[in-house]
Coordinates of C-alpha atoms in Angstrom, one line a residue:
X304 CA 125.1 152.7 -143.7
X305 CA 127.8 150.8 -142.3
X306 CA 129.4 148.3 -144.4
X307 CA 130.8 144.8 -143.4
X308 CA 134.8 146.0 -143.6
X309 CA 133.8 148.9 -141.4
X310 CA 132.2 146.3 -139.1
X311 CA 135.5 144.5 -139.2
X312 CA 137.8 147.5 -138.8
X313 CA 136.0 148.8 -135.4
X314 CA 136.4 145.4 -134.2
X315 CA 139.9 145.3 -135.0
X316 CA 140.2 148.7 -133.5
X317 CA 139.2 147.9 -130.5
X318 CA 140.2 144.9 -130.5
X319 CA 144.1 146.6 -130.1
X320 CA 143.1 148.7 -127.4
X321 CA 140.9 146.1 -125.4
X322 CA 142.7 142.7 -126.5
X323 CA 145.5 142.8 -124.3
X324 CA 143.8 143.9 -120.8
X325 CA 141.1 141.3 -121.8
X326 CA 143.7 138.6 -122.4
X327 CA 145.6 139.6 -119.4
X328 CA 141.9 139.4 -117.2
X329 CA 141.1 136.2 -118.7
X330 CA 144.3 134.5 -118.0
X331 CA 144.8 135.6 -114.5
X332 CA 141.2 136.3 -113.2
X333 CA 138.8 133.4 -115.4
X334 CA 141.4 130.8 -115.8
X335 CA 142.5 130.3 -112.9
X336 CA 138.6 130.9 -110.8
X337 CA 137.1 127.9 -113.1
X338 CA 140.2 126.0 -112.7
X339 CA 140.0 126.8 -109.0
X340 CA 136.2 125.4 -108.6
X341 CA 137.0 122.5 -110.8
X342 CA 139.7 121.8 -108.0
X343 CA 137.0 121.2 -105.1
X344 CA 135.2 118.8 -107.0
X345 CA 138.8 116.7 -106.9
X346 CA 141.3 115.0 -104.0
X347 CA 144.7 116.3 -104.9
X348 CA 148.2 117.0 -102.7
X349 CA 149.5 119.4 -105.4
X350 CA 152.6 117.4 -106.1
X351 CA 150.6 114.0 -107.7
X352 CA 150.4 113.9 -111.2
X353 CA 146.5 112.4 -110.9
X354 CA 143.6 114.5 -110.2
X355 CA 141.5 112.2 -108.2
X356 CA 137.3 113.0 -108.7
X357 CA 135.4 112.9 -105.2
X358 CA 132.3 114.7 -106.4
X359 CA 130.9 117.2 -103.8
X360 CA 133.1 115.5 -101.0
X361 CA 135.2 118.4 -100.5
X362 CA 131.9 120.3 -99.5
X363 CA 131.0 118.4 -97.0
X364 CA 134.0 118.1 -95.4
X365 CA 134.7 122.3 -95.4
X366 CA 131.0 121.9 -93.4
X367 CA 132.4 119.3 -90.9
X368 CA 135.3 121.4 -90.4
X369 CA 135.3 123.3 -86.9
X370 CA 138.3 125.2 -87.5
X371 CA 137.2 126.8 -90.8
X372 CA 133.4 127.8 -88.9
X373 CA 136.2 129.3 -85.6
X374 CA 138.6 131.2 -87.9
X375 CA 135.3 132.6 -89.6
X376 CA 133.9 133.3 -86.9
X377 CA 136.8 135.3 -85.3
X378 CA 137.2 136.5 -88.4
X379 CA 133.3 138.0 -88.8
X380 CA 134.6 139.7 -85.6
X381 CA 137.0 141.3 -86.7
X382 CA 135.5 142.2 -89.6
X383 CA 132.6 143.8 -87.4
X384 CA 135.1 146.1 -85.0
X385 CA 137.3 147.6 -88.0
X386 CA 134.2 148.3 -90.5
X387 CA 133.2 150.1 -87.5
X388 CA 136.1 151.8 -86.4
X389 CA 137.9 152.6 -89.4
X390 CA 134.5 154.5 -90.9
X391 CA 133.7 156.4 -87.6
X392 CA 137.3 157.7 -87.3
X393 CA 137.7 158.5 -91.0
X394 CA 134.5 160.4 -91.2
X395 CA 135.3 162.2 -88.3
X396 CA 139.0 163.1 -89.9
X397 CA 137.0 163.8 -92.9
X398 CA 134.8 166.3 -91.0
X399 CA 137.4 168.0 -89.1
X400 CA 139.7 168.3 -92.5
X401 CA 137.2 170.2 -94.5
X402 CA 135.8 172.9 -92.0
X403 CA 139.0 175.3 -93.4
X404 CA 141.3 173.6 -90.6
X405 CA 145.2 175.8 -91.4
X406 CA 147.5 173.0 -93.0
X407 CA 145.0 170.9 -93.5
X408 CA 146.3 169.5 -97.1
X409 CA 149.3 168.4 -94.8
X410 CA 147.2 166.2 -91.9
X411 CA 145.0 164.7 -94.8
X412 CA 148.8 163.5 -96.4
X413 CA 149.7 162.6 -93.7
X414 CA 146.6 160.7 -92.5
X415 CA 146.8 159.2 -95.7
X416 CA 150.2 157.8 -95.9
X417 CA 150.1 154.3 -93.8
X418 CA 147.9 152.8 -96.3
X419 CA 151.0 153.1 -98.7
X420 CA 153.4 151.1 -96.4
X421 CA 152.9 147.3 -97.2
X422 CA 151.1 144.9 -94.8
X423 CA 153.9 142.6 -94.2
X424 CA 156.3 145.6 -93.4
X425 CA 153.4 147.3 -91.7
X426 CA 153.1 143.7 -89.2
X427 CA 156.5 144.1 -88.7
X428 CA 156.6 147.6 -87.8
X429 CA 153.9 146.9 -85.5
X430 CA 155.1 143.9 -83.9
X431 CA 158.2 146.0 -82.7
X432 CA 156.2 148.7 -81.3
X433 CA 153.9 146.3 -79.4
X434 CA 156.6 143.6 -78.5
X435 CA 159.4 146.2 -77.4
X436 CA 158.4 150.0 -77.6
X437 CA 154.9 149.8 -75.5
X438 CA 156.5 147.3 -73.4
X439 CA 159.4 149.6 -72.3
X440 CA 157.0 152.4 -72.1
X441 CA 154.7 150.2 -69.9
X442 CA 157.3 148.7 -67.3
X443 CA 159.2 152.4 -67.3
X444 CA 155.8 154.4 -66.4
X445 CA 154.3 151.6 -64.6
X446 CA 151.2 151.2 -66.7
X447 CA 150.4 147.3 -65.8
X448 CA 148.5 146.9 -69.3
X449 CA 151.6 147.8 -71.3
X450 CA 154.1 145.9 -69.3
X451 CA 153.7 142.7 -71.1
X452 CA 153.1 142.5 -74.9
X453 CA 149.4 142.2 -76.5
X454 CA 151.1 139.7 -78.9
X455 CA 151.8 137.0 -76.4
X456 CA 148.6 137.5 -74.7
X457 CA 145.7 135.4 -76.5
X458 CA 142.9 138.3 -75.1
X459 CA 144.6 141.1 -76.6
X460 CA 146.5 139.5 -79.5
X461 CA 142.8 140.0 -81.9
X462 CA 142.8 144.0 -80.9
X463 CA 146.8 144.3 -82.2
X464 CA 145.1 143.4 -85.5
X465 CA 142.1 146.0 -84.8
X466 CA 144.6 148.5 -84.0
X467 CA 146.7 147.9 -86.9
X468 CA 144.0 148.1 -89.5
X469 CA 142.0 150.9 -88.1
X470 CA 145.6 152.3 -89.0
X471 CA 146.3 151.5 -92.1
X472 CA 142.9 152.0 -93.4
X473 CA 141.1 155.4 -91.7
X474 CA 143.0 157.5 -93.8
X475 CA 142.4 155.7 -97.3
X476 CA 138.2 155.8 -96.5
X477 CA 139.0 159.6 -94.6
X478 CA 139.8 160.5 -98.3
X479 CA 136.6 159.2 -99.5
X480 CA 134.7 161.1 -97.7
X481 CA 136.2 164.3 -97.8
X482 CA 135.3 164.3 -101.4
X483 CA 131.7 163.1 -99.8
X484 CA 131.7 165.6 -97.8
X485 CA 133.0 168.8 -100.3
X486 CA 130.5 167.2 -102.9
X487 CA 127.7 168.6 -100.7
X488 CA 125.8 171.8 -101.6
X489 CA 126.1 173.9 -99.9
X490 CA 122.7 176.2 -100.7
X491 CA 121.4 173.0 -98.7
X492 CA 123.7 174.0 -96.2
X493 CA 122.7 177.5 -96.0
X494 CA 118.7 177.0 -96.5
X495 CA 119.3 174.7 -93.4
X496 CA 121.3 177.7 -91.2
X497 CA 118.5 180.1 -92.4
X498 CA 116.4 177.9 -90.6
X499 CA 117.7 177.9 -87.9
X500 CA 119.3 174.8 -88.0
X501 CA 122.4 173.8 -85.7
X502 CA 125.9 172.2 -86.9
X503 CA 125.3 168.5 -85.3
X504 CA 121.3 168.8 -87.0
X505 CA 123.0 170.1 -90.2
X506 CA 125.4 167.1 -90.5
X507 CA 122.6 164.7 -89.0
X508 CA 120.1 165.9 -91.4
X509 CA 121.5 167.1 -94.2
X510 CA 125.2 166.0 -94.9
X511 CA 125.1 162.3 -94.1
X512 CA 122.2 161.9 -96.0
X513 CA 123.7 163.1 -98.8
X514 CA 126.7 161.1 -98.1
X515 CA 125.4 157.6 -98.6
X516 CA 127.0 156.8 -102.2
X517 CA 130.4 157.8 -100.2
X518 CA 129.2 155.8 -97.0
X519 CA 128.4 152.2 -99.9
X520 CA 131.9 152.4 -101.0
X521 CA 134.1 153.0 -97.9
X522 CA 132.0 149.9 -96.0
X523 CA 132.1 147.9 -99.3
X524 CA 135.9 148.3 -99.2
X525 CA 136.0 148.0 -95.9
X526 CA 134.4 144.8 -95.7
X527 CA 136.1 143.5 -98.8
X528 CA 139.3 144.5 -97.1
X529 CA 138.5 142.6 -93.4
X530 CA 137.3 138.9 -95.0
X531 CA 140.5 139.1 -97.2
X532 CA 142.9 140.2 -94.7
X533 CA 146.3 137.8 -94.5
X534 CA 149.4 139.6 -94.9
X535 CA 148.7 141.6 -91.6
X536 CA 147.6 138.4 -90.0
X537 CA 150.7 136.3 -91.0
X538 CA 153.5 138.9 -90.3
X539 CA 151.9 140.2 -87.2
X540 CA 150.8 137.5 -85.2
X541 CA 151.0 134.8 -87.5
X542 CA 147.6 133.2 -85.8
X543 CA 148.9 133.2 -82.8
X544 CA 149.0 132.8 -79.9
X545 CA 147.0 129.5 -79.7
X546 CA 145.4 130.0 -82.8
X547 CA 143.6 133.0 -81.3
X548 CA 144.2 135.3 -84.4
X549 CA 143.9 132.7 -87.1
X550 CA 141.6 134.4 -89.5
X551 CA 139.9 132.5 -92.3
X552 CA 141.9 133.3 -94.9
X553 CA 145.2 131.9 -93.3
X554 CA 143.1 129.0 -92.5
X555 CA 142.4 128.2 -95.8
X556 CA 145.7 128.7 -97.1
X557 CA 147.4 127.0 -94.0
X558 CA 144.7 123.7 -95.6
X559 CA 145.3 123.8 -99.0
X560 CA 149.4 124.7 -99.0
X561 CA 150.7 123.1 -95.8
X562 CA 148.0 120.8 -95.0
X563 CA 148.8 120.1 -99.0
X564 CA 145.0 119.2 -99.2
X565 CA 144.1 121.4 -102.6
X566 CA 141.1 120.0 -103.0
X567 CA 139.5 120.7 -99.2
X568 CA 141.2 124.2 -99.1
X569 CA 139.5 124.9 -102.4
X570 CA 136.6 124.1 -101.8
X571 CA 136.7 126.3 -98.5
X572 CA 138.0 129.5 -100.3
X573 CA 134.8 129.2 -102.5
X574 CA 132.3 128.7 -100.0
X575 CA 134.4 131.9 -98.5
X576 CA 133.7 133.6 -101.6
X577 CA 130.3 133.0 -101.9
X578 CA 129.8 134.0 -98.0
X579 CA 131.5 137.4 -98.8
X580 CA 130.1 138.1 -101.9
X581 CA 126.6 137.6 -100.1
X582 CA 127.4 139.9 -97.3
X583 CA 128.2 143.0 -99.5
X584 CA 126.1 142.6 -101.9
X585 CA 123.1 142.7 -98.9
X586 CA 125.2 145.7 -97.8
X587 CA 125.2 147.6 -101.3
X588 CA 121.1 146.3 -101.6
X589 CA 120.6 147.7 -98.5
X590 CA 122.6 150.8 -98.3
X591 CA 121.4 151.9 -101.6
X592 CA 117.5 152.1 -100.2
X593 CA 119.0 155.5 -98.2
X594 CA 120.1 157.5 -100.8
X595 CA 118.3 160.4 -101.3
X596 CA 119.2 163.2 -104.0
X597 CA 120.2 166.6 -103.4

């Protein structure tokens, strides 16, 4: 039987080992997310000492605002091209990287290692390559689409960003699913071969399958990743040109800090939350209905 002081020592007990993560989640994370949705309900420049109310004001004006709708828009779009890309390309690294390949420890390192380097630095280095490096290459072996940069060019400014991601990103999900992808039995492999079964109907059949629970979490992230994308954005192309790279979270951002309207940009960076949240959520719900057990 446990007594009441035994009650209160476990809770003290765990209270040392729990109490200061859960203080530090509540004060960064809670605090600041109901303080954040009380801010939409008010009209506020961030500097004003007076928190005005306006009610659900701010709501109707993030649905009157055409630039928010574009930027999400462009930014669904971009989301839609590097979910794709990045998962194809790092299941493919994947599959080539655990058929026994010789160094192949060394090209999954190496694969791996731009998702290390910062975005900010990683727009940088990028925005060399594409504004001088390609360039010179371009003009030098007369290649007409290199000869100008993709950065000043409002058609090809959104794919520097594709690039770039794809990038940074293949190699973090390629680790994924090689541990997908050595997680599969392999007496299912072999009952398969025994059957008579080729390599593309083995992987078709037998290995994705089994590779769902890997496939949920690299498109979760994935898509997590693509709606909340801004350091890239701002120290690559910084929107540009014309706007024609301004995803929706520099938008919101670009309203609530420069625009100095808190209680607008707010407002918007809920309604993005709730549009994301949504979204993966449908994709987990979804995805989940394919799994199917070894």
């Amino acid at each position: 039987m446990i007594t009441e002081k035994g009650v209160w020592n476990r809770l003290r007990l765990r209270l040392l080992f729990t109490g200061p993560t859960l203080f530090a989640f509540i004060t960064v994370m809670i605090i600041p997310f109901v303080y954040g949705i009380y801010l939409t309900f008010t009209s506020w420049d961030g500097i004003s000492t007076t928190q005005t109310l306006v009610g659900f004001q701010n709501y109707g004006s993030v649905f009157k605002d055409a630039e928010f709708w574009k930027s999400f828009g462009l930014t669904l779009k971009y989301v839609l091209y590097t979910v794709v890309l990045t998962n194809v390309l790092a299941f493919l690294l994947a599959y080539i990287l655990t058929t026994g390949l010789k160094g192949q420890s060394i090209f999954r390192a190496g694969f791996f290692l731009p998702n290390l380097v910062g975005g900010i630095v990683l727009g940088f280095i990028w925005q060399f390559i594409f504004n001088n490096v390609l360039v010179y290459l371009g003009q030098k072996a007369g290649i007409g689409i290199f000869s100008t940069s993709w950065l000043a060019d409002p058609d090809h400014a959104f794919w520097t960003l594709v690039i770039v991601t794809v990038w940074q990103y293949a190699g973090y999900m390629m680790v994924i699913y090689v541990a997908g992808l050595t997680g599969v039995p392999n007496d299912v492999l072999e009952a398969a071969s025994i059957d008579g079964a080729s390599g593309w109907m083995k992987m078709v059949r037998m290995t994705v399958p089994l590779m769902i629970p890997s496939f949920i979490v690299c498109i979760f992230l994935s898509l997590q990743r693509g709606f909340m994308v801004y350091d890239v954005n701002l120290s690559l192309t910084k929107g540009g040109p014309f706007k024609s790279t301004e995803f929706v979270s520099m938008h919101v951002y670009q309203k609530a800090f420069l625009s100095r309207d808190y209680g607008v940009g707010q407002a918007e960076a809920l309604v993005l939350f709730l549009l994301v949240a949504a979204i993966t959520l449908l994709q987990v719900y979804f995805s989940k209905k394919l799994e199917v057990e070894a």
